[in-house]
Short mmCIF file of C-alpha atoms and ligand atoms in Angstrom, two decimals:
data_model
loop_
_atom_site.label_atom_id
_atom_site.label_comp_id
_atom_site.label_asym_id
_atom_site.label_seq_id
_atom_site.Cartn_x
_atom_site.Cartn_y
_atom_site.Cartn_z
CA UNK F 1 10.96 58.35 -46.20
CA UNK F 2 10.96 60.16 -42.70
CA UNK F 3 8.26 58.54 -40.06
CA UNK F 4 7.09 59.51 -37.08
CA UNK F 5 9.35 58.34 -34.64
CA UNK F 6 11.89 61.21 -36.42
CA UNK F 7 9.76 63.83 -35.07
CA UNK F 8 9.27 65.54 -31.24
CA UNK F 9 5.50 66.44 -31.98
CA UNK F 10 2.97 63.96 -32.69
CA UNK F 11 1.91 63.99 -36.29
CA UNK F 12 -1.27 66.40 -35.48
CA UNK F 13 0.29 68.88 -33.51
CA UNK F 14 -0.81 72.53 -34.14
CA UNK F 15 -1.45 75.65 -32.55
CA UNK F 16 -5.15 76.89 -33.23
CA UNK F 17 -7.31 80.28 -33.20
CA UNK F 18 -6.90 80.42 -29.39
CA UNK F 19 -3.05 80.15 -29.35
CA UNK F 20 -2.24 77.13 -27.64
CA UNK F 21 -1.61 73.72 -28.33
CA UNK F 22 -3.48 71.38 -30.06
CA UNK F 23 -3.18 67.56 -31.27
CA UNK F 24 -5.75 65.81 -32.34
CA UNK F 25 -8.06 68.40 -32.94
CA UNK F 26 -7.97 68.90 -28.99
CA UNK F 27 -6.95 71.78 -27.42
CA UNK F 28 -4.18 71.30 -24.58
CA UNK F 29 -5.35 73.42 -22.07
CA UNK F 30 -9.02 72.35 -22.39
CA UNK F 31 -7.93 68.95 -21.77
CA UNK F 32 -6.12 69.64 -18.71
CA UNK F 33 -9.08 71.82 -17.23
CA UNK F 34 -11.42 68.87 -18.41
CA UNK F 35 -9.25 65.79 -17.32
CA UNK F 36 -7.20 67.32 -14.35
CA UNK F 37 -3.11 67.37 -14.70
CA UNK F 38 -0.86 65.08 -14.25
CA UNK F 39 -2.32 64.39 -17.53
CA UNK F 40 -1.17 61.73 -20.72
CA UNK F 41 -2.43 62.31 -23.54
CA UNK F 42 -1.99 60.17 -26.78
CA UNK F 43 -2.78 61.15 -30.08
CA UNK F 44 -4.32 58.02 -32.01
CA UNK F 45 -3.18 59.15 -35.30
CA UNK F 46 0.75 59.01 -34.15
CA UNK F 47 0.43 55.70 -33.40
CA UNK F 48 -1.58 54.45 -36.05
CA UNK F 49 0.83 56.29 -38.40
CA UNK F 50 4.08 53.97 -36.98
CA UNK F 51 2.34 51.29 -37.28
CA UNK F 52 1.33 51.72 -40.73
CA UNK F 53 5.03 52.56 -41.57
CA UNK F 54 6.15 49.44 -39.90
CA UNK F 55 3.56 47.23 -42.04
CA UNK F 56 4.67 49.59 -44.97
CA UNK F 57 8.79 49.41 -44.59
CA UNK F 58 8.66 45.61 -43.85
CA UNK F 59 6.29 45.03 -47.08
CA UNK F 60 8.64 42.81 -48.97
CA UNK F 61 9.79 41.12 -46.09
CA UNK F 62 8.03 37.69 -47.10
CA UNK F 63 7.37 36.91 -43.36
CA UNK F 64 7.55 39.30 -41.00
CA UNK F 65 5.45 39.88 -37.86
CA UNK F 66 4.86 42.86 -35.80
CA UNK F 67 5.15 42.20 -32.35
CA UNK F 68 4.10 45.45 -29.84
CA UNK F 69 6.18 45.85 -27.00
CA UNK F 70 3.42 46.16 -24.25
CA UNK F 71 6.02 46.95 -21.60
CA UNK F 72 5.95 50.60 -23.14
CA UNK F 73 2.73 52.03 -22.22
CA UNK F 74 -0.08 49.27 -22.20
CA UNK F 75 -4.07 49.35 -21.70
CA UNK F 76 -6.36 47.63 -22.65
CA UNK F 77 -7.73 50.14 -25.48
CA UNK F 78 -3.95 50.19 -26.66
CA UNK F 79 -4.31 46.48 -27.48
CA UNK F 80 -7.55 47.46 -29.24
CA UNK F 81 -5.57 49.54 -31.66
CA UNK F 82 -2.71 46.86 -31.93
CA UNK F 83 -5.57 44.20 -32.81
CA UNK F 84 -6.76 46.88 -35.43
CA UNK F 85 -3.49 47.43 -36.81
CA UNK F 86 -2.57 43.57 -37.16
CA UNK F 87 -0.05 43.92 -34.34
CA UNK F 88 0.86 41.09 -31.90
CA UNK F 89 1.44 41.54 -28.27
CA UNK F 90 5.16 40.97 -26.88
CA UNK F 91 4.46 40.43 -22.78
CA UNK F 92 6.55 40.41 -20.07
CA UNK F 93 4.58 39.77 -16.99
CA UNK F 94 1.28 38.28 -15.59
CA UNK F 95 -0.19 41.36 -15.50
CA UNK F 96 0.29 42.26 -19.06
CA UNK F 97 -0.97 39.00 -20.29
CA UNK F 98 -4.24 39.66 -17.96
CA UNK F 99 -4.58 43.16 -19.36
CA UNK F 100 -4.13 41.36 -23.28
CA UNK F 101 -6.64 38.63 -22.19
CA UNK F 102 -8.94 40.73 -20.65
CA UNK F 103 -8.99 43.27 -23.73
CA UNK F 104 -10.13 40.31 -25.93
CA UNK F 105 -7.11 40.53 -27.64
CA UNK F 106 -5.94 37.05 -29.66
CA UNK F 107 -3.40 35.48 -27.42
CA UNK F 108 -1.94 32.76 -30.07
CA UNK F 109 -0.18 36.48 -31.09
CA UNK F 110 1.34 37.32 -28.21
CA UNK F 111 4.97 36.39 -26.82
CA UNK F 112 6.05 35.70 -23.18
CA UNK F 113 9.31 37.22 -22.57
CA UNK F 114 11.26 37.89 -19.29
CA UNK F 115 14.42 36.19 -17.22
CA UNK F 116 12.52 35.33 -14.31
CA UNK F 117 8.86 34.00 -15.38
CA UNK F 118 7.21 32.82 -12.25
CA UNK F 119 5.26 29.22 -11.84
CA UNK F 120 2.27 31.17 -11.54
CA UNK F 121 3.08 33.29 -14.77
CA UNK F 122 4.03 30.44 -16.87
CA UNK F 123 1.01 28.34 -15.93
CA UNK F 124 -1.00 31.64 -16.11
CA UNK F 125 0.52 32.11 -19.83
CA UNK F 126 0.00 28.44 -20.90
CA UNK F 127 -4.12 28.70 -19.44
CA UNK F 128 -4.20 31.68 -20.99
CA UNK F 129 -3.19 30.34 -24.93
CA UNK F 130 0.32 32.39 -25.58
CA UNK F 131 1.44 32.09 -28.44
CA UNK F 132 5.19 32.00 -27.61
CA UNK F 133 7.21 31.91 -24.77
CA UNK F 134 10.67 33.30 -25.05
CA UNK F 135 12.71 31.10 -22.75
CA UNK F 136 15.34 32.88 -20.94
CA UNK F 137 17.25 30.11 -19.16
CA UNK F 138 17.94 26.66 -17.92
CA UNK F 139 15.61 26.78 -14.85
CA UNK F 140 12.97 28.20 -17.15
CA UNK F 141 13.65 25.68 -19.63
CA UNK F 142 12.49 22.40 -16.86
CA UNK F 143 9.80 24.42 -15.39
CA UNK F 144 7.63 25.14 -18.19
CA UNK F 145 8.23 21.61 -19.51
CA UNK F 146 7.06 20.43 -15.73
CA UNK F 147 4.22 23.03 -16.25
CA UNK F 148 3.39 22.03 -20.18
CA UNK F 149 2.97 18.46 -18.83
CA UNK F 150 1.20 19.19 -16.25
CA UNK F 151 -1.18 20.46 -19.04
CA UNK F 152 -0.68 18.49 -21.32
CA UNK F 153 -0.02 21.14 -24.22
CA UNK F 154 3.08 21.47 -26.41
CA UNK F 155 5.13 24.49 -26.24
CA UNK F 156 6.10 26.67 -28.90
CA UNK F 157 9.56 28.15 -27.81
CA UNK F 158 12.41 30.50 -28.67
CA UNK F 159 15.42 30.78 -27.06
CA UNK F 160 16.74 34.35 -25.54
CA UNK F 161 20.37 34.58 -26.81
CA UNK F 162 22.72 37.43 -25.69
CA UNK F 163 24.35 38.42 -29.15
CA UNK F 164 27.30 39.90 -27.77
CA UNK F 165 26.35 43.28 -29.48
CA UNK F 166 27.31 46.73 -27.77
CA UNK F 167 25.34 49.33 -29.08
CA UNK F 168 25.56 53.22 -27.76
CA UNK F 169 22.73 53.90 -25.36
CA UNK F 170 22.26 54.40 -21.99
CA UNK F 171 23.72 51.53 -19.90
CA UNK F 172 20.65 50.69 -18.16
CA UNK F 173 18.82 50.25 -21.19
CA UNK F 174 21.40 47.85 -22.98
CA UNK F 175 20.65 44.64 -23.38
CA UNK F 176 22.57 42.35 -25.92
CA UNK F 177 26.05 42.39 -24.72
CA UNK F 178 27.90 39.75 -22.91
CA UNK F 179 27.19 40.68 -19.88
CA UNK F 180 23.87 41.16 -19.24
CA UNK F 181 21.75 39.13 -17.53
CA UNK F 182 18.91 38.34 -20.59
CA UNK F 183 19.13 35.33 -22.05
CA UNK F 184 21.71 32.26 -22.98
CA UNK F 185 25.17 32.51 -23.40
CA UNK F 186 26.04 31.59 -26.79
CA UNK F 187 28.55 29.08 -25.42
CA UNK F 188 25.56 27.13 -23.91
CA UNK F 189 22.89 27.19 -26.41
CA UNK F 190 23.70 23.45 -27.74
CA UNK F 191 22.99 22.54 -24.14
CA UNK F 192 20.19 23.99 -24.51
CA UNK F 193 19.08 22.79 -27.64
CA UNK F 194 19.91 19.12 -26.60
CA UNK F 195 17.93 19.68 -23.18
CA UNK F 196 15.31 20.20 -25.84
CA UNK F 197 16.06 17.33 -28.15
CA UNK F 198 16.55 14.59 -25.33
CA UNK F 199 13.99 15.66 -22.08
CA UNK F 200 12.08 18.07 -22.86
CA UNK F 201 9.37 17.17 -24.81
CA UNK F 202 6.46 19.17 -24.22
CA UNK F 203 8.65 21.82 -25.77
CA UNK F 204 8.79 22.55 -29.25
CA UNK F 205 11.88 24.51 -30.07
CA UNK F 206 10.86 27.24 -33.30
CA UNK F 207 13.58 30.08 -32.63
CA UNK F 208 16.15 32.22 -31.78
CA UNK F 209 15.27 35.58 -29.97
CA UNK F 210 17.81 38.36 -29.04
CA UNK F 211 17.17 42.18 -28.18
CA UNK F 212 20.31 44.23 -28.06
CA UNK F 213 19.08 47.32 -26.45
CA UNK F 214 16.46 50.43 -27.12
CA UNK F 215 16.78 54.07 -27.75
CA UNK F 216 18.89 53.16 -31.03
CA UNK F 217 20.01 55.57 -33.50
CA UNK F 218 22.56 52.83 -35.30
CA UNK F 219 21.43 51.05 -38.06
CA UNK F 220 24.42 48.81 -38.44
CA UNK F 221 23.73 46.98 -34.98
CA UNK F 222 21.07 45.07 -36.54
CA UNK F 223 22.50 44.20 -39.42
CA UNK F 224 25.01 42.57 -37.08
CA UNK F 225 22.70 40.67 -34.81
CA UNK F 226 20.39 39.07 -37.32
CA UNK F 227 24.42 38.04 -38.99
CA UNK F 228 24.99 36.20 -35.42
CA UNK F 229 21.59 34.89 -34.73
CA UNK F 230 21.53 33.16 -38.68
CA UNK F 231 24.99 31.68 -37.63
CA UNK F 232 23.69 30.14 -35.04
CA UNK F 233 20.59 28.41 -36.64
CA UNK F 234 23.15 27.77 -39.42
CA UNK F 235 25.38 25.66 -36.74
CA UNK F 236 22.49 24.16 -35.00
CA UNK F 237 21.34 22.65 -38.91
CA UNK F 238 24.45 21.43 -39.52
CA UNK F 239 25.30 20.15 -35.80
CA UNK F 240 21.44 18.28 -35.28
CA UNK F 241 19.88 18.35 -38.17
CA UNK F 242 17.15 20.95 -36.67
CA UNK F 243 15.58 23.87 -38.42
CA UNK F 244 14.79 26.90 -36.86
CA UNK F 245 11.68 28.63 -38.82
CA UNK F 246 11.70 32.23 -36.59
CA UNK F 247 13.50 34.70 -35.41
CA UNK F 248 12.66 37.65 -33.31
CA UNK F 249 15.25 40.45 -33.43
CA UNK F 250 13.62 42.30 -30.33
CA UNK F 251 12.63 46.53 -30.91
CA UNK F 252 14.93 49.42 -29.80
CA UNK F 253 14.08 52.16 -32.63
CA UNK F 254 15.09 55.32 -30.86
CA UNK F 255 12.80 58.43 -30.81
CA UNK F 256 13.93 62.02 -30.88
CA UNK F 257 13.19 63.29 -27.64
CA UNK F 258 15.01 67.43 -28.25
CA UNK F 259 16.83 68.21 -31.02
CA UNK F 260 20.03 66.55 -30.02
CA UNK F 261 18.62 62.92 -31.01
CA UNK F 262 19.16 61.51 -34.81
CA UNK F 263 16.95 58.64 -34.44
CA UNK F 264 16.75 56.97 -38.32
CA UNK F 265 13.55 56.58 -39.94
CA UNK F 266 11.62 53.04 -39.79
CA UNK F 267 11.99 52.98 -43.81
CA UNK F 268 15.83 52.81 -42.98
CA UNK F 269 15.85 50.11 -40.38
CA UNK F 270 13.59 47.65 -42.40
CA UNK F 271 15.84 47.81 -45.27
CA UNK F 272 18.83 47.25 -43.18
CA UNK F 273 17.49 44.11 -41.45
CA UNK F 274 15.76 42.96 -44.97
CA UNK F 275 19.42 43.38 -46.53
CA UNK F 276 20.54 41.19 -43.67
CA UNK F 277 18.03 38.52 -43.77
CA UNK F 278 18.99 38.26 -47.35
CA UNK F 279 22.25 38.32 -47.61
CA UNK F 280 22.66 35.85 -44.31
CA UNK F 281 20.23 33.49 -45.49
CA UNK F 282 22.11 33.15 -48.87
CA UNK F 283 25.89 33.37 -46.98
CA UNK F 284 24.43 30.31 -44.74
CA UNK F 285 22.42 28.59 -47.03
CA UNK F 286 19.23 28.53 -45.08
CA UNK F 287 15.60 29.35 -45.64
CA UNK F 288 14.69 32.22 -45.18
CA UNK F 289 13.06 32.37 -41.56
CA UNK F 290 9.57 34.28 -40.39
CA UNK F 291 10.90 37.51 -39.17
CA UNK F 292 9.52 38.95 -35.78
CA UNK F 293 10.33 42.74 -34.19
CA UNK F 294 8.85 43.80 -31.25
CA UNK F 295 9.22 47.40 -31.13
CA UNK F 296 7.78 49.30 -28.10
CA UNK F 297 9.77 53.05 -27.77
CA UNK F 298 9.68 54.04 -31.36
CA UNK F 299 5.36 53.09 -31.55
CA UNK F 300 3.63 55.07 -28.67
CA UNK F 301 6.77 57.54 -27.58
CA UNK F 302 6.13 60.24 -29.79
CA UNK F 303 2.34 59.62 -29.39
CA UNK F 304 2.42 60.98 -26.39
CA UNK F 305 2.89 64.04 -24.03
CA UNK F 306 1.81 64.79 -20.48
CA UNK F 307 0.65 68.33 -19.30
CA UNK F 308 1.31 69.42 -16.03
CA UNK F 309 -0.20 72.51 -14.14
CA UNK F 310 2.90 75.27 -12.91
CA UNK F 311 2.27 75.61 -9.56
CA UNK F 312 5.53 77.15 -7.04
CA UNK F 313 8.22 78.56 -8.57
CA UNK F 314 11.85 79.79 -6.77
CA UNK F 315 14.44 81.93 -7.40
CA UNK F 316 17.80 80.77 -5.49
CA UNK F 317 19.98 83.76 -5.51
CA UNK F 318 22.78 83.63 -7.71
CA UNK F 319 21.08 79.97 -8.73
CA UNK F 320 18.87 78.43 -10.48
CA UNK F 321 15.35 79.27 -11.11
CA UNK F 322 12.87 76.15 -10.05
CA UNK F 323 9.02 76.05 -11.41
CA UNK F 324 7.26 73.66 -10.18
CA UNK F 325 4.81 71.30 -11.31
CA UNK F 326 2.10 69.19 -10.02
CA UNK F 327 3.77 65.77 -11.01
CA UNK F 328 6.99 64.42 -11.17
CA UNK F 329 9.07 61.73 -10.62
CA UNK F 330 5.84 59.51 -9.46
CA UNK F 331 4.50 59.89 -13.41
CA UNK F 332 7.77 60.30 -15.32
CA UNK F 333 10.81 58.20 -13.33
CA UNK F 334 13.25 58.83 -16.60
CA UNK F 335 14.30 61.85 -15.76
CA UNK F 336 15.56 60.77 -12.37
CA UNK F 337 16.66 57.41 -13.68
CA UNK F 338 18.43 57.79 -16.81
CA UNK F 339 19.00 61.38 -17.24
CA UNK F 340 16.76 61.18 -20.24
CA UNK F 341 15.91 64.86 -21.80
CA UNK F 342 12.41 66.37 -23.14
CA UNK F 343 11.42 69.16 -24.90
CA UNK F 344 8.77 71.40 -22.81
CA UNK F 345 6.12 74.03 -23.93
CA UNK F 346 3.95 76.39 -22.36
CA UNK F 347 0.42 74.81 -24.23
CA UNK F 348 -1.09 78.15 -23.55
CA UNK F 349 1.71 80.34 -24.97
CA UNK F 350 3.94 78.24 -27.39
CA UNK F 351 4.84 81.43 -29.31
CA UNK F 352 6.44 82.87 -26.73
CA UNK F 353 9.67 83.98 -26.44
CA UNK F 354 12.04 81.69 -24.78
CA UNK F 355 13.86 84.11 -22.86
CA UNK F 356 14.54 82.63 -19.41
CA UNK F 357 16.49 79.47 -17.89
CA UNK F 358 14.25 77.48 -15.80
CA UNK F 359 14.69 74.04 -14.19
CA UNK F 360 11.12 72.10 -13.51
CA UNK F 361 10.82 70.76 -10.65
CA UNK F 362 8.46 67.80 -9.67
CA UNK F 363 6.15 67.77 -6.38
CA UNK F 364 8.01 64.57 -4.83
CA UNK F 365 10.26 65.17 -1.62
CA UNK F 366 13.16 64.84 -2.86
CA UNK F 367 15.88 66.86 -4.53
CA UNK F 368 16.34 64.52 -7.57
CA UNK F 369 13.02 64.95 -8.57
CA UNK F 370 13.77 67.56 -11.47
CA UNK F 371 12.32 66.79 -14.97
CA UNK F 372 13.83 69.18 -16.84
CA UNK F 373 17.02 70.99 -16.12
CA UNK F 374 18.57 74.59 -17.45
CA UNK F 375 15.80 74.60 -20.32
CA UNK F 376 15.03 77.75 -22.00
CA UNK F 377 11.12 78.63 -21.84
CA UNK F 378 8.83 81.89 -21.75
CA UNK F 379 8.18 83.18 -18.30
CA UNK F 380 6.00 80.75 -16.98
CA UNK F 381 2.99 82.00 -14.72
CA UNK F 382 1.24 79.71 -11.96
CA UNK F 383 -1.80 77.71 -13.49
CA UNK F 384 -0.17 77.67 -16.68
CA UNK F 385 -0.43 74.32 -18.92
CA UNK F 386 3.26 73.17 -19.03
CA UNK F 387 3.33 69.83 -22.09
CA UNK F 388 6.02 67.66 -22.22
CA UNK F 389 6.84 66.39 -25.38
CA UNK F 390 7.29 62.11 -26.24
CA UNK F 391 6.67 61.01 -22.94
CA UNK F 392 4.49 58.34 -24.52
CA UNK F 393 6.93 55.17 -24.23
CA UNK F 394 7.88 54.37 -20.66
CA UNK F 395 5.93 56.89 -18.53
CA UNK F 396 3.08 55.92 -17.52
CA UNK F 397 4.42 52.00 -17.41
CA UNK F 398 6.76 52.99 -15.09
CA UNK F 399 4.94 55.38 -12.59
CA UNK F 400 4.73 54.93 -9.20
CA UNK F 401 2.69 56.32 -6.24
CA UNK F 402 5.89 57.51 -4.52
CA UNK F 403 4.90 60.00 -1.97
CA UNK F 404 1.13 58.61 -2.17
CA UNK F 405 0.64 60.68 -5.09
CA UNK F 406 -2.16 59.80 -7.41
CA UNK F 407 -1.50 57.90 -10.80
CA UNK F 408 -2.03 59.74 -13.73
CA UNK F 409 -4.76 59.86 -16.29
CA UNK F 410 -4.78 59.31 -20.13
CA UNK F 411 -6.68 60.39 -22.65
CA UNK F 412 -6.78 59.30 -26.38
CA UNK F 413 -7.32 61.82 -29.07
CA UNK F 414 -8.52 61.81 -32.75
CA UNK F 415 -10.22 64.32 -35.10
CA UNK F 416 -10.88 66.28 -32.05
CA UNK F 417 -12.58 63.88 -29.86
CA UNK F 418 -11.30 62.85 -26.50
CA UNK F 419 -11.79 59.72 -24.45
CA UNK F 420 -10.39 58.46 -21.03
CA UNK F 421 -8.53 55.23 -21.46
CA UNK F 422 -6.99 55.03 -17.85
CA UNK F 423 -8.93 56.74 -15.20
CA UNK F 424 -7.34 58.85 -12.38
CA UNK F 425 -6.39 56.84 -9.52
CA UNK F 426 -8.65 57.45 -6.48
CA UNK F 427 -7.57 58.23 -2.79
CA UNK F 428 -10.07 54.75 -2.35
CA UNK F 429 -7.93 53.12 -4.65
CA UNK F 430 -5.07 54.27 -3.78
CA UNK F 431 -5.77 52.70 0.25
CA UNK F 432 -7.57 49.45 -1.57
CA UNK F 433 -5.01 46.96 -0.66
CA UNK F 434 -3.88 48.31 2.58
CA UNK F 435 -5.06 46.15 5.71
CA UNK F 436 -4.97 47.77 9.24
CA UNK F 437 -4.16 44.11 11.77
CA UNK F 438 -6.85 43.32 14.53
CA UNK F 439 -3.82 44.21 17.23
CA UNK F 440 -3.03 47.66 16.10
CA UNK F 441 -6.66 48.66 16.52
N1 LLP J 501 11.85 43.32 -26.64
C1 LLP J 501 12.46 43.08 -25.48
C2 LLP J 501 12.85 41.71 -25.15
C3 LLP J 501 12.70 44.13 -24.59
O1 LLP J 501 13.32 43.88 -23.44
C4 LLP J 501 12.31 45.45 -24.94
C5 LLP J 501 12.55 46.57 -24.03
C6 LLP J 501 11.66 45.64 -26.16
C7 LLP J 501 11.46 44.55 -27.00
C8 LLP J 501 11.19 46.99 -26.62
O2 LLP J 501 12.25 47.87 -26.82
P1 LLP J 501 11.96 49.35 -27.39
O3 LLP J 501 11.51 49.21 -28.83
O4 LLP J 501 10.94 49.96 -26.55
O5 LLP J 501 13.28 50.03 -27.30
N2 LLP J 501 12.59 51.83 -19.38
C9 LLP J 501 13.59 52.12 -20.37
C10 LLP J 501 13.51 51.19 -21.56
C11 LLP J 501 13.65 49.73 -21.20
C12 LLP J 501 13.51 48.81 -22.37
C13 LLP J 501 13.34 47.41 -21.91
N3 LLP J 501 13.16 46.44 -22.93
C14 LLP J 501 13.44 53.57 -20.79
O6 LLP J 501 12.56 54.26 -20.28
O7 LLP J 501 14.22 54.07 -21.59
#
């Protein structure tokens, strides 16, 4: 069954009586006259949609738990929603576990994850009730035993193994080969796990945890990781006697982002890692353990889009035409970073004809900030709505206020309602922090 993530639109995406754009019953271009542009916008149903096909695919999984990659696009009304949909939280930072906390959401579902947790994080985490924390390495492993003491709480804990699996994506966003710098070597886990056994007893081993990468259109790669990570608890039964009741297989479901991607559907993936579980339970002769995923990409990417307003546009002779817009790299770093690809619109005239080659151009100083080069597009006119397709995972998370330009807002849509879920950032806010020193005045 195709879901969601196998489509560029969100699931509501339309064009109305007036000709433009619409998801979730909204209209595009009254959005961006309402809201302003840079603008995200995140249709409600999209989400709620992958999330349902998550609970859906995973069914007859006996014990599986959804874990939400907050790193992807996180507020607090997108906890809300993962609350609703019986979702736990997968953090990676202070910050994210205040956002989680402050939402109201139920920390004993969330997971700490990240290869450099600070003191203050970790203490932060255990005050805070985490559910999990995913320990990365072997300084990690004595300071949250110094810090569990220090509270006198017990630790539930999985380790972050690096699989040794290669799978095609973008370098940057590889994770669970050799070489990378997430997680215990295989050859060290025992020490590890003896660490455990022997000093550290405000720790309370439960798990094995490996992610191997994201933006994954193989189906096969998982079926090989939850094969290495059964061996393992296999070898740590036999070796000391220990059981190991969860596993967390990390996210990674790709998205299509133009035409080019394949990304399989969620239906597809669960029965590939179900398969697994099964047949590497029985090969090993172990219980079956609780299953955890923490997909973040393939649940809010497609969700969302951002509308820009054209502004400047140039014609280099014998070049390249340029059309600017009035964000850029500040709101969308992927282009610049990875080279990653989107499919553009014109919200006000989608019928168009795509008749001319135009590169768009952000509003940063500084050539690399394109966002979409050599795409084909109607003429565009200044003030048009220009909508950039799954920018949902990813964008907003990573924006910046390079150049001192203004973060974004979002809006969430549903049955054509509309409602602010990050404010625009102020020119206050943006100067909040900064201190001018007694001497320079
Ligand atoms: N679990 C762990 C431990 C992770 O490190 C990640 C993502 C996820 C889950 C979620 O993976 P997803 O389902 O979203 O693929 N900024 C990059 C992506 C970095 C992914 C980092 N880790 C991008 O824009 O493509």
């Amino acid at each position: 069954m195709k879901t969601a993530n196998q489509d560029i639109k969100p699931i509501t995406t339309k064009i109305n009586q007036n000709g433009n754009i619409e998801i979730g019953g909204c209209d595009l271009v009254e959005l961006a006259n309402k809201y302003g542009t840079p603008l995200y916008v995140f249709d409600e149903a999209t989400i709620r949609s992958i999330t349902r096909s998550y609970k859906d695919a995973f069914k007859s999984c006996k014990n599986i738990n959804m874990m939400f990659a907050a790193k992807a696009f996180m507020t607090k009304a997108v906890c809300k929603i993962m609350e609703q949909e019986e979702f736990g939280l997968d953090l990676c930072s202070g910050g994210e576990i205040y956002t989680a906390k402050s939402s109201g959401f139920d920390m004993s579902k969330t997971l700490f994850n990240g290869n450099n947790k600070s003191y203050d994080e970790l203490n932060y985490a255990l005050e805070c009730g985490v559910g999990t924390v995913s320990v990365d390495n072997f300084f990690e492993l004595a300071l949250l035993n110094d810090i569990a003491k220090s509270q006198n709480k017990t630790v539930r804990i999985l380790l972050r193994i690096t699989p040794g699996i290669e799978c095609h994506t973008h370098k940057y966003i590889q994770t669970g080969h050799l070489d990378s710098k997430f997680g215990f070597d295989l050859t060290r886990l025992d020490e590890a796990v003896e660490l455990i056994r022997d000093e550290y007893s405000n720790l309370n081993l439960s798990g094995l945890h490996a992610h191997i990468g994201s933006q994954i259109f193989e189906k096969n790669v998982y079926f090989d990781e939850v094969g290495v990570i059964f061996k393992e608890i296999k070898r740590i039964k036999d070796k000391y006697g220990i059981t190991l009741h969860e596993v967390n297989i990390g996210g990674g479901l790709g998205i299509k982002y133009t035409e080019k991607d394949t990304p399989v559907s969620i239906y597809e993936i669960a029965e590939t890692i179900i398969n697994s579980v099964k047949i590497h339970s029985d090969k090993y002769e172990i219980e079956e353990p609780s299953i955890f995923i923490e997909p973040g990409r393939s649940v809010v990417g497609t969700a969302g889009v951002t509308l820009y307003t054209a502004g400047s546009s140039k014609q280099v002779p014998k070049g390249r035409k340029y059309q600017a817009v009035d964000g850029g790299m500040s709101d969308n770093a992927r282009p610049s970073l990875y080279e990653a690809e989107y499919t553009v619109e014109i919200a006000n005239n989608p019928k168009g004809e795509a008749c001319e080659k135009v590169t768009i151009a952000g509003k940063h100083c500084e050539s690399g900030d394109i966002l979409a080069k050599d795409i084909m597009l109607p003429e565009i006119e200044e003030g048009d709505t220009i909508c950039f397709y799954t920018t949902g995972a990813y964008g907003y998370s990573m924006s910046s206020n390079y150049n001192r330009v203004l973060k974004s807002a979002a809006v969430l849509v549903n049955n054509g309602n509309s409602d602010i879920i990050i404010n625009r950032q102020s020119y206050e806010q943006l100067c909040e922090n900064d201190i001018i020193p007694d001497r320079l005045n």
